[in-house]
GROMACS .gro file of C-alpha atoms in nm:
model
  287
    1MET     CA    1  10.778  -4.535  -3.050
    2ASN     CA    2  10.498  -4.308  -2.915
    3LYS     CA    3  10.420  -3.964  -3.012
    4GLN     CA    4  10.625  -3.809  -2.687
    5GLN     CA    5  10.937  -4.025  -2.709
    6VAL     CA    6  10.902  -3.940  -3.089
    7ILE     CA    7  10.921  -3.561  -2.958
    8ILE     CA    8  11.214  -3.632  -2.744
    9SER     CA    9  11.447  -3.793  -3.052
   10LEU     CA   10  11.352  -3.516  -3.241
   11ILE     CA   11  11.470  -3.259  -2.982
   12ILE     CA   12  11.762  -3.482  -2.870
   13CYS     CA   13  11.892  -3.575  -3.169
   14PRO     CA   14  12.016  -3.193  -3.317
   15ILE     CA   15  12.143  -3.135  -2.910
   16ILE     CA   16  12.364  -3.449  -2.953
   17ALA     CA   17  12.482  -3.340  -3.317
   18CYS     CA   18  12.624  -3.001  -3.098
   19LEU     CA   19  12.798  -3.105  -2.853
   20ILE     CA   20  12.953  -3.282  -3.088
   21ALA     CA   21  13.006  -3.028  -3.317
   22TRP     CA   22  13.116  -2.830  -3.054
   23GLY     CA   23  13.382  -3.058  -2.891
   24GLY     CA   24  13.586  -3.156  -3.273
   25SER     CA   25  13.540  -2.817  -3.372
   26GLN     CA   26  13.850  -2.739  -3.090
   27PHE     CA   27  14.151  -2.731  -3.247
   28GLY     CA   28  13.954  -2.743  -3.559
   29GLN     CA   29  13.988  -2.493  -3.933
   30THR     CA   30  13.752  -2.222  -3.963
   31TYR     CA   31  13.556  -2.105  -4.298
   32ASN     CA   32  13.489  -1.759  -4.236
   33ASN     CA   33  13.482  -1.710  -3.884
   34LEU     CA   34  13.308  -2.071  -3.895
   35PRO     CA   35  13.450  -2.405  -3.746
   36ILE     CA   36  13.436  -2.623  -4.030
   37PHE     CA   37  13.346  -2.933  -3.866
   38ALA     CA   38  13.022  -2.767  -3.705
   39LEU     CA   39  12.898  -2.628  -4.030
   40ILE     CA   40  12.927  -3.011  -4.165
   41VAL     CA   41  12.787  -3.163  -3.962
   42GLY     CA   42  12.480  -2.906  -3.973
   43LEU     CA   43  12.482  -2.981  -4.337
   44ALA     CA   44  12.445  -3.332  -4.225
   45PHE     CA   45  12.137  -3.322  -4.091
   46GLY     CA   46  12.006  -3.107  -4.378
   47ILE     CA   47  12.088  -3.288  -4.624
   48ASN     CA   48  11.816  -3.539  -4.469
   49TRP     CA   49  11.590  -3.252  -4.365
   50LEU     CA   50  11.591  -3.148  -4.708
   51VAL     CA   51  11.521  -3.521  -4.864
   52PHE     CA   52  11.228  -3.605  -4.669
   53ILE     CA   53  11.055  -3.362  -4.749
   54PRO     CA   54  10.977  -3.490  -5.113
   55ALA     CA   55  10.994  -3.877  -4.944
   56ASN     CA   56  10.666  -3.786  -4.709
   57ILE     CA   57  10.484  -3.641  -5.019
   58PHE     CA   58  10.517  -3.969  -5.237
   59GLN     CA   59  10.538  -4.164  -4.868
   60THR     CA   60  10.851  -4.363  -4.983
   61GLU     CA   61  11.138  -4.488  -4.852
   62LYS     CA   62  11.382  -4.581  -5.145
   63PHE     CA   63  11.600  -4.274  -5.170
   64PHE     CA   64  11.628  -4.336  -4.784
   65ASP     CA   65  11.969  -4.548  -4.751
   66LEU     CA   66  12.101  -4.370  -5.086
   67THR     CA   67  12.052  -4.066  -4.914
   68GLY     CA   68  12.259  -4.212  -4.624
   69SER     CA   69  12.539  -4.289  -4.830
   70PHE     CA   70  12.515  -3.972  -5.039
   71THR     CA   71  12.512  -3.748  -4.701
   72TYR     CA   72  12.854  -3.954  -4.607
   73ILE     CA   73  12.991  -3.818  -5.002
   74THR     CA   74  12.905  -3.470  -4.989
   75VAL     CA   75  13.003  -3.425  -4.570
   76THR     CA   76  13.320  -3.528  -4.693
   77VAL     CA   77  13.398  -3.370  -4.988
   78VAL     CA   78  13.274  -3.067  -4.862
   79ALA     CA   79  13.528  -3.057  -4.594
   80LEU     CA   80  13.809  -3.161  -4.839
   81PHE     CA   81  13.744  -2.822  -5.025
   82LEU     CA   82  13.686  -2.610  -4.693
   83THR     CA   83  14.003  -2.768  -4.515
   84GLU     CA   84  14.329  -2.586  -4.583
   85ASN     CA   85  14.743  -2.791  -4.615
   86LEU     CA   86  14.576  -3.189  -4.619
   87ASP     CA   87  14.789  -3.400  -4.566
   88ASN     CA   88  14.792  -3.753  -4.655
   89ARG     CA   89  14.622  -3.898  -4.343
   90SER     CA   90  14.323  -3.618  -4.486
   91LYS     CA   91  14.305  -3.755  -4.786
   92LEU     CA   92  14.267  -4.131  -4.713
   93LEU     CA   93  14.028  -4.117  -4.457
   94ALA     CA   94  13.821  -3.990  -4.701
   95ALA     CA   95  13.923  -4.197  -4.937
   96LEU     CA   96  13.823  -4.461  -4.702
   97VAL     CA   97  13.503  -4.253  -4.595
   98ILE     CA   98  13.356  -4.225  -4.951
   99ILE     CA   99  13.479  -4.616  -5.065
  100TRP     CA  100  13.260  -4.711  -4.794
  101ALA     CA  101  12.957  -4.503  -4.870
  102VAL     CA  102  12.996  -4.528  -5.262
  103ARG     CA  103  12.963  -4.950  -5.224
  104LEU     CA  104  12.737  -4.926  -4.924
  105GLY     CA  105  12.479  -4.717  -5.089
  106SER     CA  106  12.521  -4.880  -5.394
  107PHE     CA  107  12.399  -5.255  -5.275
  108LEU     CA  108  12.177  -5.098  -5.059
  109PHE     CA  109  11.946  -4.923  -5.320
  110ASN     CA  110  11.976  -5.239  -5.545
  111ARG     CA  111  11.840  -5.449  -5.296
  112ILE     CA  112  11.537  -5.211  -5.213
  113MET     CA  113  11.459  -5.167  -5.597
  114GLN     CA  114  11.475  -5.531  -5.622
  115ASP     CA  115  11.274  -5.622  -5.317
  116GLY     CA  116  11.050  -5.325  -5.393
  117LYS     CA  117  11.003  -5.179  -5.114
  118ASP     CA  118  11.153  -5.183  -4.696
  119ASP     CA  119  10.861  -5.340  -4.470
  120ARG     CA  120  11.062  -5.160  -4.172
  121PHE     CA  121  10.871  -4.833  -4.307
  122ASP     CA  122  10.535  -4.973  -4.311
  123ASP     CA  123  10.394  -4.876  -4.025
  124ILE     CA  124  10.665  -4.495  -4.011
  125LYS     CA  125  10.621  -4.341  -4.332
  126PRO     CA  126  10.207  -4.227  -4.284
  127ASN     CA  127  10.269  -4.097  -3.952
  128PHE     CA  128  10.430  -3.696  -4.035
  129LEU     CA  129  10.639  -3.666  -3.670
  130ARG     CA  130  10.795  -4.058  -3.671
  131PHE     CA  131  10.913  -4.048  -4.069
  132LEU     CA  132  11.100  -3.737  -3.977
  133ASN     CA  133  11.244  -3.901  -3.709
  134ILE     CA  134  11.426  -4.165  -3.935
  135TRP     CA  135  11.540  -3.908  -4.103
  136THR     CA  136  11.651  -3.740  -3.836
  137LEU     CA  137  11.784  -4.036  -3.726
  138GLN     CA  138  12.001  -4.056  -3.973
  139GLY     CA  139  12.153  -3.647  -3.972
  140LEU     CA  140  12.269  -3.787  -3.652
  141TRP     CA  141  12.389  -4.126  -3.797
  142VAL     CA  142  12.613  -3.998  -4.023
  143THR     CA  143  12.769  -3.722  -3.772
  144LEU     CA  144  12.855  -3.981  -3.530
  145THR     CA  145  12.970  -4.259  -3.766
  146ALA     CA  146  13.203  -4.039  -3.951
  147ALA     CA  147  13.310  -3.826  -3.678
  148ALA     CA  148  13.730  -3.939  -3.580
  149ALA     CA  149  13.734  -3.884  -4.001
  150LEU     CA  150  13.593  -3.584  -4.024
  151ILE     CA  151  13.764  -3.410  -3.748
  152THR     CA  152  14.034  -3.523  -3.859
  153ILE     CA  153  14.059  -3.372  -4.165
  154THR     CA  154  13.929  -3.021  -4.073
  155SER     CA  155  14.176  -3.060  -3.745
  156SER     CA  156  14.455  -2.808  -3.789
  157VAL     CA  157  14.661  -3.089  -3.641
  158ARG     CA  158  14.868  -3.257  -3.931
  159LYS     CA  159  15.077  -3.547  -3.878
  160GLU     CA  160  15.289  -3.768  -4.101
  161LEU     CA  161  15.152  -4.118  -4.150
  162ASP     CA  162  15.257  -4.373  -3.914
  163TYR     CA  163  15.201  -4.688  -3.780
  164PHE     CA  164  14.879  -4.579  -3.632
  165ALA     CA  165  14.798  -4.519  -4.014
  166TYR     CA  166  14.933  -4.815  -4.158
  167ILE     CA  167  14.705  -5.039  -3.843
  168GLY     CA  168  14.460  -4.838  -3.933
  169LEU     CA  169  14.437  -4.905  -4.286
  170ALA     CA  170  14.505  -5.267  -4.257
  171VAL     CA  171  14.212  -5.227  -3.995
  172TRP     CA  172  13.969  -5.125  -4.263
  173VAL     CA  173  14.069  -5.291  -4.503
  174ILE     CA  174  14.053  -5.667  -4.348
  175GLY     CA  175  13.658  -5.544  -4.228
  176PHE     CA  176  13.522  -5.376  -4.570
  177LEU     CA  177  13.669  -5.734  -4.705
  178ILE     CA  178  13.425  -5.931  -4.471
  179GLU     CA  179  13.162  -5.700  -4.511
  180VAL     CA  180  13.164  -5.683  -4.894
  181VAL     CA  181  13.188  -6.064  -4.865
  182ALA     CA  182  12.951  -6.134  -4.678
  183ASP     CA  183  12.653  -5.908  -4.811
  184TYR     CA  184  12.784  -6.054  -5.159
  185GLN     CA  185  12.707  -6.455  -5.004
  186LYS     CA  186  12.367  -6.340  -4.891
  187ARG     CA  187  12.258  -6.148  -5.191
  188GLN     CA  188  12.359  -6.423  -5.419
  189PHE     CA  189  12.192  -6.712  -5.129
  190LYS     CA  190  11.864  -6.527  -5.152
  191LYS     CA  191  11.850  -6.505  -5.541
  192ASN     CA  192  11.823  -6.881  -5.572
  193PRO     CA  193  11.465  -6.968  -5.533
  194ALA     CA  194  11.563  -7.274  -5.373
  195ASN     CA  195  11.685  -7.097  -5.059
  196LYS     CA  196  11.353  -7.004  -5.025
  197GLY     CA  197  11.265  -6.956  -4.666
  198ARG     CA  198  11.576  -7.121  -4.577
  199PHE     CA  199  11.875  -6.934  -4.354
  200ILE     CA  200  12.226  -6.905  -4.475
  201GLN     CA  201  12.486  -7.105  -4.291
  202THR     CA  202  12.766  -7.104  -4.587
  203GLY     CA  203  13.039  -6.861  -4.654
  204LEU     CA  204  13.110  -6.623  -4.393
  205TRP     CA  205  12.822  -6.712  -4.242
  206SER     CA  206  12.925  -7.056  -4.142
  207LYS     CA  207  13.200  -6.876  -3.874
  208SER     CA  208  12.937  -6.594  -3.791
  209ARG     CA  209  12.587  -6.470  -3.805
  210HIS     CA  210  12.594  -6.140  -3.858
  211PRO     CA  211  12.985  -6.124  -4.055
  212ASN     CA  212  12.862  -5.809  -4.234
  213TYR     CA  213  12.775  -5.565  -3.894
  214PHE     CA  214  13.153  -5.817  -3.769
  215GLY     CA  215  13.333  -5.602  -4.070
  216GLU     CA  216  13.112  -5.259  -4.064
  217ILE     CA  217  13.276  -5.252  -3.707
  218MET     CA  218  13.585  -5.330  -3.802
  219LEU     CA  219  13.643  -5.125  -4.075
  220TRP     CA  220  13.476  -4.766  -3.851
  221THR     CA  221  13.774  -4.918  -3.584
  222GLY     CA  222  14.029  -4.865  -3.864
  223VAL     CA  223  13.918  -4.539  -3.960
  224PHE     CA  224  13.981  -4.466  -3.572
  225ILE     CA  225  14.286  -4.591  -3.532
  226ILE     CA  226  14.464  -4.389  -3.793
  227SER     CA  227  14.262  -4.073  -3.637
  228ILE     CA  228  14.415  -4.119  -3.325
  229PRO     CA  229  14.750  -3.937  -3.345
  230VAL     CA  230  14.572  -3.582  -3.442
  231LEU     CA  231  14.303  -3.615  -3.191
  232GLN     CA  232  14.387  -3.297  -2.855
  233GLY     CA  233  14.089  -3.191  -2.636
  234GLY     CA  234  13.757  -3.206  -2.734
  235GLN     CA  235  13.823  -3.379  -3.060
  236TRP     CA  236  13.875  -3.724  -2.832
  237VAL     CA  237  13.451  -3.688  -2.926
  238ALA     CA  238  13.566  -3.889  -3.232
  239ILE     CA  239  13.650  -4.192  -2.962
  240LEU     CA  240  13.260  -4.241  -2.992
  241SER     CA  241  13.251  -4.338  -3.401
  242PRO     CA  242  13.352  -4.686  -3.329
  243ILE     CA  243  13.165  -4.708  -3.041
  244PHE     CA  244  12.817  -4.620  -3.163
  245VAL     CA  245  12.874  -4.834  -3.426
  246PHE     CA  246  12.916  -5.117  -3.209
  247LEU     CA  247  12.616  -5.047  -2.929
  248LEU     CA  248  12.388  -4.959  -3.242
  249LEU     CA  249  12.448  -5.222  -3.463
  250THR     CA  250  12.474  -5.500  -3.162
  251LYS     CA  251  12.250  -5.331  -2.891
  252VAL     CA  252  12.007  -5.157  -3.091
  253SER     CA  253  11.873  -5.183  -3.424
  254GLY     CA  254  12.097  -5.396  -3.598
  255VAL     CA  255  12.169  -5.765  -3.413
  256PRO     CA  256  11.887  -5.793  -3.167
  257GLY     CA  257  11.608  -5.712  -3.484
  258LEU     CA  258  11.748  -5.978  -3.685
  259GLU     CA  259  11.806  -6.269  -3.434
  260ALA     CA  260  11.423  -6.209  -3.283
  261LYS     CA  261  11.305  -6.185  -3.650
  262ALA     CA  262  11.575  -6.531  -3.707
  263GLU     CA  263  11.366  -6.659  -3.419
  264LYS     CA  264  11.040  -6.647  -3.525
  265LYS     CA  265  11.076  -6.758  -3.826
  266TRP     CA  266  11.300  -7.098  -3.753
  267GLY     CA  267  11.320  -7.103  -3.352
  268GLY     CA  268  11.275  -7.438  -3.281
  269GLN     CA  269  11.365  -7.601  -3.597
  270THR     CA  270  11.688  -7.843  -3.518
  271ASP     CA  271  11.922  -7.718  -3.786
  272TYR     CA  272  11.871  -7.353  -3.689
  273GLU     CA  273  11.920  -7.452  -3.275
  274LYS     CA  274  12.197  -7.634  -3.415
  275TYR     CA  275  12.344  -7.318  -3.607
  276LYS     CA  276  12.284  -7.095  -3.332
  277LYS     CA  277  12.455  -7.282  -3.097
  278ASN     CA  278  12.768  -7.396  -3.285
  279THR     CA  279  12.792  -7.024  -3.464
  280PRO     CA  280  12.858  -6.716  -3.299
  281ILE     CA  281  12.620  -6.437  -3.286
  282LEU     CA  282  12.914  -6.164  -3.395
  283VAL     CA  283  13.319  -6.231  -3.367
  284PRO     CA  284  13.352  -6.525  -3.631
  285LYS     CA  285  13.558  -6.822  -3.502
  286ILE     CA  286  13.814  -6.878  -3.684
  287PHE     CA  287  13.835  -7.280  -3.724
   0.00000   0.00000   0.00000
């Protein structure tokens, strides 16, 4: 991104967040006459901007992913603390978000500590505006991804657990297990010196070229399904949650980048071309 694009992003991200906060706050509870959902959207950005300060001073990205997970956990806990008359649906959604955030945050933090750095940040860190933009985007990422859960938790509408909750929970559990197993299999594969320079094509990776991303999309879809019975009016902005995760991972920062990297590394090799031809890019083949 050039300087003009970065500045535009820095302006647009908070505007999008404000629109989401406005819609998601309809039929929502308030704290000191302020919409709770809007407050926690502001908190999501505030945490990331605060951590950006030492990250920029020391030119480090080691706490970026950990901050993302910490933000998810913090905004969820604050939503629970400020909201009255919590029901089982709200508690279930909070538990699912926190479990996911703890697992992913610890996994990514351990990975970067073992690898020493994240080379995606090499060209970004020296540029103040670009580095700030990454942390701003993380605030928007948290807001969009967790919107369905947070809107439901802070809503004035309460519904007992129903088939939407049970179906959504089942979808979440399956997606979560797929993501956890896929990440574990790839990490173990990369830790084996014999696999240096090779690509993984075993386990879940023999069924999909990006099974962890499929699991991620699936689990956030499950969260949205659980939220459906509560949503009213502007709260339907929550549908952006699974849509955003799908578009982010398939069109922006997930699949496209990894596919390009793999093509550069192994493109033209017989085994990789065969793997690419026989293995779906996202949705795992059953047989």
